[in-house]
Amino acid sequence: MKLYDGGRAPNPRRVKVFLAEKGITVPTEQVDLGKLAHKAAAYTAINPLQRVPALELDDGTVLCESIAICRYFEHLQPEPALFGTGAKEMAVVEMWERRIEFHLLGPISHVFRNSHPAMKEMEVPQVPAWAEANKPRVMDFLALLDRELGARCYIAGEHYSVADITGMIAVDFMKPAKLAMPEGLNNLKRWYEGVSSRPSAKA
Ligand SMILES: N[C@@H](CCC(=O)N[C@@H](CS)C(=O)NCC(=O)O)C(=O)O
């Protein structure tokens, strides 16, 4: 088994934090996004979409998409449960994971990819207006999340889950996207301090 990693890039980091929470170690190969190694023929043969992460299994199967990779490990090693347990909790985790991905990580990525000079060769064409259009979406969703976190410890309930991993990494990704955290979101701040101080957050 081999994990194709991309340094501090947010999607590979989701898998690494997930693995750290599970205490699983996987042989890793770095794909240098800065040098566009993910666009070279060798990596394109692994993932024709030219994105990281990718997990190559011993039988040659390649799993892409961070959540698909995380789910694979959840089944291999169910504890600690990071996709919830039981029908209702699993559905609630899934709901929040998707909400965080589509309404927070996605819009932050659009801001970063369409405004940062380092992304010029990866986001073609860069559309600065699309970066601008996504900024208020990020702020609206953060305010919603702050209201939600007034009623519970973690994004999907009383247990830490994959939704918290995606949420923490999305918030961290605001820095390179040059998005400032608005003042006064105290529930969000308390949640972030908790999840980002877990040892897994260093991954
Ligand atoms: N939906 C994919 C997204 C993967 C993705 O976009 N990865 C970024 C790094 S965070 C990438 O490989 N970017 C390279 C590029 O845009 O050319 C997942 O969940 O893994």
Coordinates of C-alpha atoms and ligand atoms in Angstrom, one line a residue:
M1 CA 0.0 0.0 0.0
K2 CA 1.2 3.5 -0.8
L3 CA -0.2 6.9 -0.1
Y4 CA 0.6 9.7 -2.6
D5 CA 0.8 12.8 -0.5
G6 CA 1.0 16.5 -1.2
G7 CA 2.7 18.1 1.7
R8 CA 0.5 20.7 3.4
A9 CA -2.1 20.7 0.7
P10 CA -5.5 20.4 2.4
N11 CA -6.9 17.3 0.8
P12 CA -4.0 15.0 1.5
R13 CA -3.8 16.5 5.0
R14 CA -7.4 15.3 5.6
V15 CA -6.3 11.8 5.1
K16 CA -3.1 12.2 7.2
V17 CA -5.1 13.6 10.1
F18 CA -7.6 10.8 9.8
L19 CA -4.8 8.2 9.8
A20 CA -3.1 9.9 12.8
E21 CA -6.5 9.7 14.7
K22 CA -6.6 6.0 13.9
G23 CA -2.9 5.4 14.7
I24 CA -2.4 3.9 11.3
T25 CA 0.9 4.4 9.5
V26 CA 1.1 4.0 5.7
P27 CA 4.2 4.2 3.4
T28 CA 4.0 7.6 1.7
E29 CA 5.4 9.1 -1.4
Q30 CA 5.5 12.9 -1.8
V31 CA 4.2 14.4 -5.0
D32 CA 5.7 17.9 -5.4
L33 CA 2.7 20.0 -6.4
G34 CA 5.0 23.1 -6.6
K35 CA 7.0 21.4 -9.3
L36 CA 3.8 20.1 -11.0
A37 CA 4.9 16.5 -10.4
H38 CA 1.2 15.6 -10.3
K39 CA 0.9 16.6 -13.9
A40 CA 3.8 14.4 -15.1
A41 CA 3.1 11.1 -16.9
A42 CA 4.2 9.0 -13.9
Y43 CA 1.6 10.4 -11.6
T44 CA -1.1 10.8 -14.3
A45 CA -0.9 7.0 -14.7
I46 CA -1.8 6.8 -11.0
N47 CA -4.6 9.4 -11.1
P48 CA -5.6 10.7 -14.5
L49 CA -7.4 13.6 -12.7
Q50 CA -3.9 14.7 -11.6
R51 CA -4.9 15.4 -8.0
V52 CA -3.6 14.2 -4.6
P53 CA -4.1 12.3 -2.4
A54 CA -4.3 8.8 -4.0
L55 CA -3.9 5.5 -2.2
E56 CA -2.5 2.6 -4.2
L57 CA -3.4 -0.8 -2.8
D58 CA -1.3 -3.9 -3.0
D59 CA -3.5 -5.4 -5.7
G60 CA -3.0 -2.3 -7.8
T61 CA -6.4 -0.6 -7.1
V62 CA -6.0 3.1 -6.8
L63 CA -8.4 5.0 -4.5
C64 CA -8.7 8.7 -5.0
E65 CA -10.9 11.2 -3.2
S66 CA -10.0 11.9 0.4
I67 CA -13.2 10.7 1.9
A68 CA -13.2 7.4 -0.1
I69 CA -9.7 6.8 1.2
C70 CA -10.8 7.6 4.8
R71 CA -13.8 5.3 4.5
Y72 CA -11.5 2.5 3.3
F73 CA -9.5 2.9 6.5
E74 CA -12.6 3.2 8.6
H75 CA -13.7 -0.2 7.4
L76 CA -10.2 -1.7 7.9
Q77 CA -10.0 -0.3 11.4
P78 CA -13.4 0.8 12.8
E79 CA -12.0 2.3 16.1
P80 CA -12.1 5.1 16.9
A81 CA -15.3 5.6 14.7
L82 CA -14.8 8.8 12.7
F83 CA -17.8 8.4 10.4
G84 CA -20.2 7.9 13.4
T85 CA -21.9 4.7 14.6
G86 CA -25.5 3.7 14.1
A87 CA -27.8 4.8 11.3
K88 CA -28.7 8.3 12.6
E89 CA -25.2 9.3 13.8
M90 CA -23.6 8.1 10.5
A91 CA -26.1 10.1 8.5
V92 CA -25.6 13.2 10.6
V93 CA -21.8 12.9 10.2
E94 CA -22.2 12.4 6.4
M95 CA -24.5 15.5 6.3
W96 CA -22.0 17.7 8.0
E97 CA -19.0 16.3 6.2
R98 CA -20.7 17.2 2.9
R99 CA -21.9 20.6 4.1
I100 CA -18.4 21.5 5.3
E101 CA -16.8 20.3 2.1
F102 CA -19.3 22.0 -0.3
H103 CA -20.0 25.2 1.7
L104 CA -16.6 25.9 3.4
L105 CA -13.6 24.0 2.0
G106 CA -14.9 24.4 -1.5
P107 CA -15.5 28.1 -1.4
I108 CA -12.1 28.7 0.4
S109 CA -10.4 26.6 -2.3
H110 CA -12.1 28.7 -5.0
V111 CA -10.7 31.9 -3.3
F112 CA -7.2 30.5 -3.0
R113 CA -7.1 28.9 -6.5
N114 CA -8.5 31.9 -8.3
S115 CA -6.5 34.6 -6.5
H116 CA -3.1 33.2 -5.4
P117 CA -0.2 33.7 -7.8
A118 CA 1.2 30.3 -6.9
M119 CA -1.9 28.7 -8.4
K120 CA -1.5 30.3 -11.8
E121 CA -0.4 27.1 -13.5
M122 CA -2.9 24.8 -11.7
E123 CA -6.1 26.9 -12.0
V124 CA -6.4 27.7 -15.6
P125 CA -7.9 30.2 -16.2
Q126 CA -7.8 32.0 -12.9
V127 CA -11.0 34.0 -12.4
P128 CA -10.4 36.7 -9.8
A129 CA -14.2 37.5 -9.8
W130 CA -14.9 33.9 -8.8
A131 CA -12.5 34.3 -5.8
E132 CA -14.3 37.5 -4.8
A133 CA -17.8 35.9 -5.2
N134 CA -16.8 33.1 -2.8
K135 CA -15.6 35.3 0.0
P136 CA -19.0 36.2 1.4
R137 CA -20.1 32.5 1.1
V138 CA -17.2 31.6 3.4
M139 CA -18.2 34.2 5.9
D140 CA -21.9 33.2 5.8
F141 CA -21.1 29.6 6.4
L142 CA -18.7 30.4 9.3
A143 CA -21.5 32.4 11.0
L144 CA -23.8 29.4 10.5
L145 CA -21.3 27.0 11.9
D146 CA -20.7 29.3 14.9
R147 CA -24.5 29.2 15.7
E148 CA -24.5 25.4 15.3
L149 CA -21.5 25.0 17.6
G150 CA -23.3 26.9 20.4
A151 CA -25.4 23.7 20.9
R152 CA -22.7 21.0 20.8
C153 CA -19.0 20.2 21.2
Y154 CA -18.2 19.0 17.7
I155 CA -19.6 19.7 14.2
A156 CA -21.7 16.6 13.9
G157 CA -22.6 16.1 17.6
E158 CA -20.9 15.1 20.8
H159 CA -18.2 13.0 19.1
Y160 CA -15.2 14.1 17.1
S161 CA -15.6 13.0 13.5
V162 CA -14.3 13.3 10.0
A163 CA -16.5 16.5 9.7
D164 CA -14.2 18.1 12.3
I165 CA -11.1 17.1 10.4
T166 CA -12.4 18.7 7.2
G167 CA -13.6 21.7 9.1
M168 CA -10.3 22.3 10.9
I169 CA -8.3 21.9 7.7
A170 CA -10.7 24.3 5.9
V171 CA -10.2 26.9 8.6
D172 CA -6.4 26.5 8.4
F173 CA -6.7 26.9 4.6
M174 CA -8.1 30.4 5.2
K175 CA -4.6 31.6 5.9
P176 CA -3.0 31.0 2.5
A177 CA -6.3 32.1 0.9
K178 CA -5.8 35.4 2.8
L179 CA -9.2 35.2 4.5
A180 CA -9.4 36.6 8.1
M181 CA -11.5 34.9 10.7
P182 CA -14.3 37.3 11.6
E183 CA -14.4 38.6 15.2
G184 CA -17.0 37.4 17.7
L185 CA -17.5 33.8 16.5
N186 CA -16.7 32.5 19.9
N187 CA -18.3 29.0 19.6
L188 CA -16.3 28.4 16.4
K189 CA -13.2 29.7 18.1
R190 CA -13.7 27.3 21.1
W191 CA -14.3 24.4 18.7
Y192 CA -11.2 25.3 16.6
E193 CA -8.9 25.5 19.7
G194 CA -10.1 22.1 20.7
V195 CA -9.7 20.3 17.4
S196 CA -6.4 22.0 16.4
S197 CA -4.8 21.1 19.7
R198 CA -5.3 17.4 19.1
P199 CA -1.9 15.6 18.4
S200 CA -3.3 14.5 15.0
A201 CA -3.6 18.1 13.8
K202 CA 0.2 18.2 13.4
A203 CA -0.2 15.8 10.5
Ligands
LIG1 N1 -12.0 15.9 -4.3 C1 -10.5 15.6 -4.1 C2 -9.8 16.9 -4.3 C3 -8.3 16.6 -4.5 C4 -7.5 17.9 -4.8 O1 -8.1 18.9 -5.4 N2 -6.3 18.0 -4.4 C5 -5.5 19.1 -4.6 C6 -4.5 19.3 -3.4 S1 -5.4 19.8 -2.0 C7 -4.6 18.9 -5.9 O2 -4.2 17.8 -6.1 N3 -4.4 20.0 -6.6 C8 -3.6 20.0 -7.8 C9 -4.1 20.8 -8.9 O3 -5.1 21.5 -8.7 O4 -3.5 20.8 -10.0 C10 -10.3 14.9 -2.8 O5 -11.2 15.0 -1.9 O6 -9.3 14.3 -2.5

